[in-house]
């Protein structure tokens, strides 16, 4: 059972957003802005994702800001998806355990 992963699905030791900061000077700053996403609840990430999408849809932001918003939106969407996948897996596990515990109705 991967309970710790399900409770905090944002742990991915292979990801390091600031890893290539020498190649892209703005990347380490963007990486620092993305680190807080890993501790967000589903609701927090979803609300901020809605705000990011709204801001991008209205336009008018400079290119650098738009790119940073896009990157943050992608990370927020990924966080939400991982939370939903974890919730789905837990529900499936409960469903299977309930099916095994129910007496046959035949």
GROMACS .gro file of C-alpha atoms in nm:
model
  106
    1UNK     CA    1   0.000   0.000   0.000
    2UNK     CA    2   0.136   0.343  -0.090
    3UNK     CA    3  -0.044   0.540   0.174
    4UNK     CA    4   0.227   0.803   0.217
    5UNK     CA    5   0.223   0.873  -0.158
    6UNK     CA    6  -0.155   0.895  -0.159
    7UNK     CA    7  -0.166   1.135   0.134
    8UNK     CA    8   0.099   1.360  -0.022
    9UNK     CA    9   0.105   1.273  -0.391
   10UNK     CA   10   0.332   1.565  -0.475
   11UNK     CA   11   0.655   1.393  -0.377
   12UNK     CA   12   0.869   1.327  -0.684
   13UNK     CA   13   1.239   1.299  -0.603
   14UNK     CA   14   1.331   1.312  -0.974
   15UNK     CA   15   1.192   1.664  -1.018
   16UNK     CA   16   1.405   1.962  -0.930
   17UNK     CA   17   1.261   2.275  -1.089
   18UNK     CA   18   1.571   2.487  -1.025
   19UNK     CA   19   1.816   2.226  -1.149
   20UNK     CA   20   1.922   2.397  -1.475
   21UNK     CA   21   1.935   2.754  -1.351
   22UNK     CA   22   2.266   2.816  -1.532
   23UNK     CA   23   2.096   2.757  -1.868
   24UNK     CA   24   1.798   2.980  -1.791
   25UNK     CA   25   1.850   3.250  -1.528
   26UNK     CA   26   1.476   3.284  -1.470
   27UNK     CA   27   1.431   2.913  -1.407
   28UNK     CA   28   1.563   2.913  -1.050
   29UNK     CA   29   1.322   3.195  -0.964
   30UNK     CA   30   1.036   3.006  -1.131
   31UNK     CA   31   1.140   2.691  -0.946
   32UNK     CA   32   1.124   2.874  -0.616
   33UNK     CA   33   0.773   2.989  -0.704
   34UNK     CA   34   0.666   2.631  -0.776
   35UNK     CA   35   0.794   2.469  -0.456
   36UNK     CA   36   0.495   2.582  -0.248
   37UNK     CA   37   0.256   2.396  -0.478
   38UNK     CA   38   0.372   2.061  -0.340
   39UNK     CA   39   0.225   2.143   0.001
   40UNK     CA   40  -0.112   2.268  -0.126
   41UNK     CA   41  -0.440   2.093  -0.068
   42UNK     CA   42  -0.652   2.008  -0.372
   43UNK     CA   43  -0.884   2.299  -0.300
   44UNK     CA   44  -0.599   2.549  -0.267
   45UNK     CA   45  -0.437   2.434  -0.591
   46UNK     CA   46  -0.770   2.437  -0.777
   47UNK     CA   47  -0.860   2.789  -0.661
   48UNK     CA   48  -0.522   2.927  -0.760
   49UNK     CA   49  -0.538   2.743  -1.094
   50UNK     CA   50  -0.871   2.911  -1.168
   51UNK     CA   51  -0.715   3.250  -1.088
   52UNK     CA   52  -0.414   3.179  -1.312
   53UNK     CA   53  -0.634   3.071  -1.604
   54UNK     CA   54  -0.853   3.377  -1.563
   55UNK     CA   55  -0.551   3.607  -1.564
   56UNK     CA   56  -0.405   3.438  -1.874
   57UNK     CA   57  -0.740   3.454  -2.055
   58UNK     CA   58  -0.778   3.827  -1.992
   59UNK     CA   59  -0.436   3.889  -2.148
   60UNK     CA   60  -0.236   4.205  -2.111
   61UNK     CA   61   0.043   4.053  -1.902
   62UNK     CA   62   0.400   4.092  -2.027
   63UNK     CA   63   0.554   3.786  -2.193
   64UNK     CA   64   0.774   3.690  -1.896
   65UNK     CA   65   0.481   3.711  -1.656
   66UNK     CA   66   0.259   3.512  -1.892
   67UNK     CA   67   0.523   3.240  -1.921
   68UNK     CA   68   0.561   3.225  -1.542
   69UNK     CA   69   0.183   3.208  -1.503
   70UNK     CA   70   0.162   2.931  -1.762
   71UNK     CA   71   0.433   2.732  -1.584
   72UNK     CA   72   0.262   2.776  -1.247
   73UNK     CA   73  -0.073   2.681  -1.400
   74UNK     CA   74   0.076   2.361  -1.541
   75UNK     CA   75   0.222   2.274  -1.199
   76UNK     CA   76  -0.109   2.351  -1.027
   77UNK     CA   77  -0.302   2.137  -1.277
   78UNK     CA   78  -0.055   1.853  -1.222
   79UNK     CA   79  -0.099   1.884  -0.844
   80UNK     CA   80  -0.478   1.868  -0.879
   81UNK     CA   81  -0.454   1.567  -1.108
   82UNK     CA   82  -0.226   1.381  -0.866
   83UNK     CA   83  -0.466   1.452  -0.576
   84UNK     CA   84  -0.761   1.325  -0.781
   85UNK     CA   85  -0.568   1.015  -0.892
   86UNK     CA   86  -0.480   0.943  -0.529
   87UNK     CA   87  -0.840   0.990  -0.418
   88UNK     CA   88  -0.961   0.763  -0.697
   89UNK     CA   89  -0.714   0.493  -0.596
   90UNK     CA   90  -0.824   0.514  -0.232
   91UNK     CA   91  -1.191   0.489  -0.332
   92UNK     CA   92  -1.116   0.189  -0.551
   93UNK     CA   93  -0.932   0.025  -0.261
   94UNK     CA   94  -1.229   0.082  -0.029
   95UNK     CA   95  -1.470  -0.048  -0.294
   96UNK     CA   96  -1.266  -0.368  -0.333
   97UNK     CA   97  -1.245  -0.420   0.042
   98UNK     CA   98  -1.623  -0.372   0.076
   99UNK     CA   99  -1.691  -0.617  -0.206
  100UNK     CA  100  -1.479  -0.875  -0.029
  101UNK     CA  101  -1.660  -0.817   0.303
  102UNK     CA  102  -2.017  -0.842   0.168
  103UNK     CA  103  -2.191  -1.181   0.192
  104UNK     CA  104  -2.324  -1.324  -0.132
  105UNK     CA  105  -2.684  -1.223  -0.202
  106UNK     CA  106  -2.752  -1.528  -0.423
   0.00000   0.00000   0.00000
